[in-house]
């Protein structure tokens, strides 16, 4: 159950650290930065796709599902990295991207040939009318889920970019090949697999082609295989869906071990600007119980746009007005900005959201660079603006690479408020009052409180809509969390005299929370 108390940290390989000075981050670069990651106190490193890829979709368009992109290193570099991660008592997670491949993948190249015996590995049609009830996901660039292929003389199905044809899961050979991909990475030593774009595996006429029973049946088959052949490995579902559909990916404890809690993410941001936590309460109330042995993955930001696909039209407009006033900040149905710029560079808002994130039911996923408050370059192509090089030092090149910054795979942040001279690891490590040091302390506090990972969850009525309250309870501890989403101070009565577990401050039966403050509390007699 390591994943229930772990903190996850998301790393785009190309953007973390460049070990050989070619301007592209690499696996050996991550290896060199393990001291930092261990010092920070994260437990599981999620490596974004490192596979060979034409990079039409940031590496989510894979041309070899069991290889390593040349610019990132070799399979041996990866093995060495995994060994080093494990030697430090940490874990590693990789993406399994099997809903689709790159159109450059040999499977697609073979399937499209006239008369190909493997035509059936992908999803073809004579007309672009099939499966008309399925939505388009990348609405900014795609107007159909079908693309015409000259060589095949047919349309092929793609839920994302046209460069990403969907595999046909009705074909048993495809399912077998996918299982072998999973085995390959588990044999290599990965502890967890993030199942990318998992709602879309199967297509059926007359449905929206998402969350189909066949998809769940295949995931159960995969889980049974993993449980039968490996120990202590996990599957994480990336399913951006409404609560009832997301929870289905945990099955009866026989499907994925984890699923991202997409529904609670936008409400955290809405609550800040509305100075009212009701949207969070509604999302948590709508969240069904999850099977024993499973876990939510909670997050504030990631490498994609802040998705608004599953919120109401009214909330979507509110989010756009508040957080993406410039239309260029919007991408597909979401916002392509990083955490700190979303929060107007206000540390109190950052701290509030982390105090909540790290105590919500689930395991937190941090996005690289957010721990130092990195900014974005939202005018860059697609979602590249939130994937800029990690800022290690306040020097040209940001300590990311010795290459000429003009050669960086994605350019550095230039916004003067967030440029490397202002925002970097080195200066924040040296400064006890820095954001980075604050995050590190909070992570350490969390790891001393396993109840935050595995405890039960119950909302508390605080009597003030601006103040979110809940309890986390297990056999050893009973923790109360209060979080003030208003900018003004609020007084909340407590069930009993309590102690602030992070500061040791002793309280009576009330607490005054300054604007945007949170508190983790336990009764004086509590065992914490
Ligand atoms: C997931 C990834 C995203 C990618 C998409 C298609 O949503 O997070 O980056 O574009 O899948 O693979
Ligand atoms: Ca490199």
PDB file of N, CA and C in Angstrom, residues 9-14 27 30 45-51 58-60 72 93-95 97 194 302-304 367-368 387:
ATOM      1  N   UNK A   9       5.647  12.956  -7.879  1.00  0.00           N
ATOM      2  CA  UNK A   9       6.267  14.156  -8.466  1.00  0.00           C
ATOM      3  C   UNK A   9       6.432  13.903  -9.956  1.00  0.00           C
ATOM      4  N   UNK A  10       5.859  14.797 -10.736  1.00  0.00           N
ATOM      5  CA  UNK A  10       5.775  14.601 -12.190  1.00  0.00           C
ATOM      6  C   UNK A  10       6.930  15.293 -12.908  1.00  0.00           C
ATOM      7  N   UNK A  11       7.640  14.530 -13.744  1.00  0.00           N
ATOM      8  CA  UNK A  11       8.840  15.055 -14.415  1.00  0.00           C
ATOM      9  C   UNK A  11       8.795  14.885 -15.934  1.00  0.00           C
ATOM     10  N   UNK A  12       8.740  15.984 -16.692  1.00  0.00           N
ATOM     11  CA  UNK A  12       8.965  15.855 -18.133  1.00  0.00           C
ATOM     12  C   UNK A  12      10.469  15.711 -18.361  1.00  0.00           C
ATOM     13  N   UNK A  13      10.884  14.583 -18.921  1.00  0.00           N
ATOM     14  CA  UNK A  13      12.312  14.269 -19.021  1.00  0.00           C
ATOM     15  C   UNK A  13      13.065  15.379 -19.760  1.00  0.00           C
ATOM     16  N   UNK A  14      12.480  15.856 -20.863  1.00  0.00           N
ATOM     17  CA  UNK A  14      13.186  16.847 -21.690  1.00  0.00           C
ATOM     18  C   UNK A  14      13.425  18.158 -20.954  1.00  0.00           C
ATOM     19  N   UNK A  27      17.569  11.228 -19.187  1.00  0.00           N
ATOM     20  CA  UNK A  27      17.431  10.317 -18.039  1.00  0.00           C
ATOM     21  C   UNK A  27      18.615  10.449 -17.087  1.00  0.00           C
ATOM     22  N   UNK A  30      18.069  13.327 -14.795  1.00  0.00           N
ATOM     23  CA  UNK A  30      17.210  13.065 -13.629  1.00  0.00           C
ATOM     24  C   UNK A  30      18.030  12.338 -12.563  1.00  0.00           C
ATOM     25  N   UNK A  45       8.495   9.060  -8.417  1.00  0.00           N
ATOM     26  CA  UNK A  45       8.760   9.928  -9.572  1.00  0.00           C
ATOM     27  C   UNK A  45       7.989   9.400 -10.769  1.00  0.00           C
ATOM     28  N   UNK A  46       7.134  10.231 -11.307  1.00  0.00           N
ATOM     29  CA  UNK A  46       6.414   9.866 -12.522  1.00  0.00           C
ATOM     30  C   UNK A  46       7.150  10.513 -13.695  1.00  0.00           C
ATOM     31  N   UNK A  47       7.774   9.662 -14.519  1.00  0.00           N
ATOM     32  CA  UNK A  47       8.515  10.133 -15.683  1.00  0.00           C
ATOM     33  C   UNK A  47       7.556  10.251 -16.860  1.00  0.00           C
ATOM     34  N   UNK A  48       7.410  11.433 -17.394  1.00  0.00           N
ATOM     35  CA  UNK A  48       6.572  11.598 -18.584  1.00  0.00           C
ATOM     36  C   UNK A  48       7.191  10.827 -19.746  1.00  0.00           C
ATOM     37  N   UNK A  49       6.418  10.589 -20.816  1.00  0.00           N
ATOM     38  CA  UNK A  49       6.870   9.684 -21.878  1.00  0.00           C
ATOM     39  C   UNK A  49       8.304   9.952 -22.333  1.00  0.00           C
ATOM     40  N   UNK A  50       9.104   8.872 -22.299  1.00  0.00           N
ATOM     41  CA  UNK A  50      10.519   8.944 -22.712  1.00  0.00           C
ATOM     42  C   UNK A  50      10.731   8.077 -23.944  1.00  0.00           C
ATOM     43  N   UNK A  51       9.651   7.693 -24.593  1.00  0.00           N
ATOM     44  CA  UNK A  51       9.714   6.761 -25.718  1.00  0.00           C
ATOM     45  C   UNK A  51      10.073   7.484 -27.010  1.00  0.00           C
ATOM     46  N   UNK A  58       3.907  16.010 -27.614  1.00  0.00           N
ATOM     47  CA  UNK A  58       4.799  16.022 -26.451  1.00  0.00           C
ATOM     48  C   UNK A  58       5.271  14.645 -26.010  1.00  0.00           C
ATOM     49  N   UNK A  59       5.341  13.696 -26.931  1.00  0.00           N
ATOM     50  CA  UNK A  59       5.814  12.359 -26.575  1.00  0.00           C
ATOM     51  C   UNK A  59       4.682  11.373 -26.325  1.00  0.00           C
ATOM     52  N   UNK A  60       3.444  11.872 -26.303  1.00  0.00           N
ATOM     53  CA  UNK A  60       2.286  10.981 -26.177  1.00  0.00           C
ATOM     54  C   UNK A  60       1.898  10.370 -27.533  1.00  0.00           C
ATOM     55  N   UNK A  72      17.061  11.140 -25.009  1.00  0.00           N
ATOM     56  CA  UNK A  72      16.871  10.971 -23.554  1.00  0.00           C
ATOM     57  C   UNK A  72      17.857   9.969 -22.962  1.00  0.00           C
ATOM     58  N   UNK A  93       7.199   5.676 -11.689  1.00  0.00           N
ATOM     59  CA  UNK A  93       6.002   5.412 -12.483  1.00  0.00           C
ATOM     60  C   UNK A  93       6.246   5.853 -13.926  1.00  0.00           C
ATOM     61  N   UNK A  94       5.692   5.078 -14.873  1.00  0.00           N
ATOM     62  CA  UNK A  94       5.808   5.432 -16.299  1.00  0.00           C
ATOM     63  C   UNK A  94       4.418   5.494 -16.913  1.00  0.00           C
ATOM     64  N   UNK A  95       4.333   6.187 -18.019  1.00  0.00           N
ATOM     65  CA  UNK A  95       3.078   6.225 -18.765  1.00  0.00           C
ATOM     66  C   UNK A  95       2.953   5.002 -19.654  1.00  0.00           C
ATOM     67  N   UNK A  97       0.919   4.265 -22.842  1.00  0.00           N
ATOM     68  CA  UNK A  97       0.096   5.006 -23.804  1.00  0.00           C
ATOM     69  C   UNK A  97      -0.320   4.032 -24.888  1.00  0.00           C
ATOM     70  N   UNK A 194       0.934   4.670 -15.312  1.00  0.00           N
ATOM     71  CA  UNK A 194      -0.186   5.597 -15.517  1.00  0.00           C
ATOM     72  C   UNK A 194      -0.841   5.229 -16.835  1.00  0.00           C
ATOM     73  N   UNK A 302      -0.789  19.979 -13.911  1.00  0.00           N
ATOM     74  CA  UNK A 302       0.043  18.954 -14.528  1.00  0.00           C
ATOM     75  C   UNK A 302       0.550  19.500 -15.856  1.00  0.00           C
ATOM     76  N   UNK A 303       1.024  18.608 -16.709  1.00  0.00           N
ATOM     77  CA  UNK A 303       1.646  19.027 -17.974  1.00  0.00           C
ATOM     78  C   UNK A 303       0.618  19.395 -19.034  1.00  0.00           C
ATOM     79  N   UNK A 304      -0.653  19.187 -18.758  1.00  0.00           N
ATOM     80  CA  UNK A 304      -1.711  19.520 -19.717  1.00  0.00           C
ATOM     81  C   UNK A 304      -2.354  20.852 -19.350  1.00  0.00           C
ATOM     82  N   UNK A 367       3.645  18.933  -9.545  1.00  0.00           N
ATOM     83  CA  UNK A 367       4.181  19.126 -10.889  1.00  0.00           C
ATOM     84  C   UNK A 367       5.530  19.831 -10.772  1.00  0.00           C
ATOM     85  N   UNK A 368       6.557  19.280 -11.400  1.00  0.00           N
ATOM     86  CA  UNK A 368       7.929  19.814 -11.298  1.00  0.00           C
ATOM     87  C   UNK A 368       7.913  21.348 -11.430  1.00  0.00           C
ATOM     88  N   UNK A 387       5.747  23.557 -19.880  1.00  0.00           N
ATOM     89  CA  UNK A 387       6.748  22.480 -19.899  1.00  0.00           C
ATOM     90  C   UNK A 387       8.143  23.054 -20.134  1.00  0.00           C
TER      91      UNK A 387
END
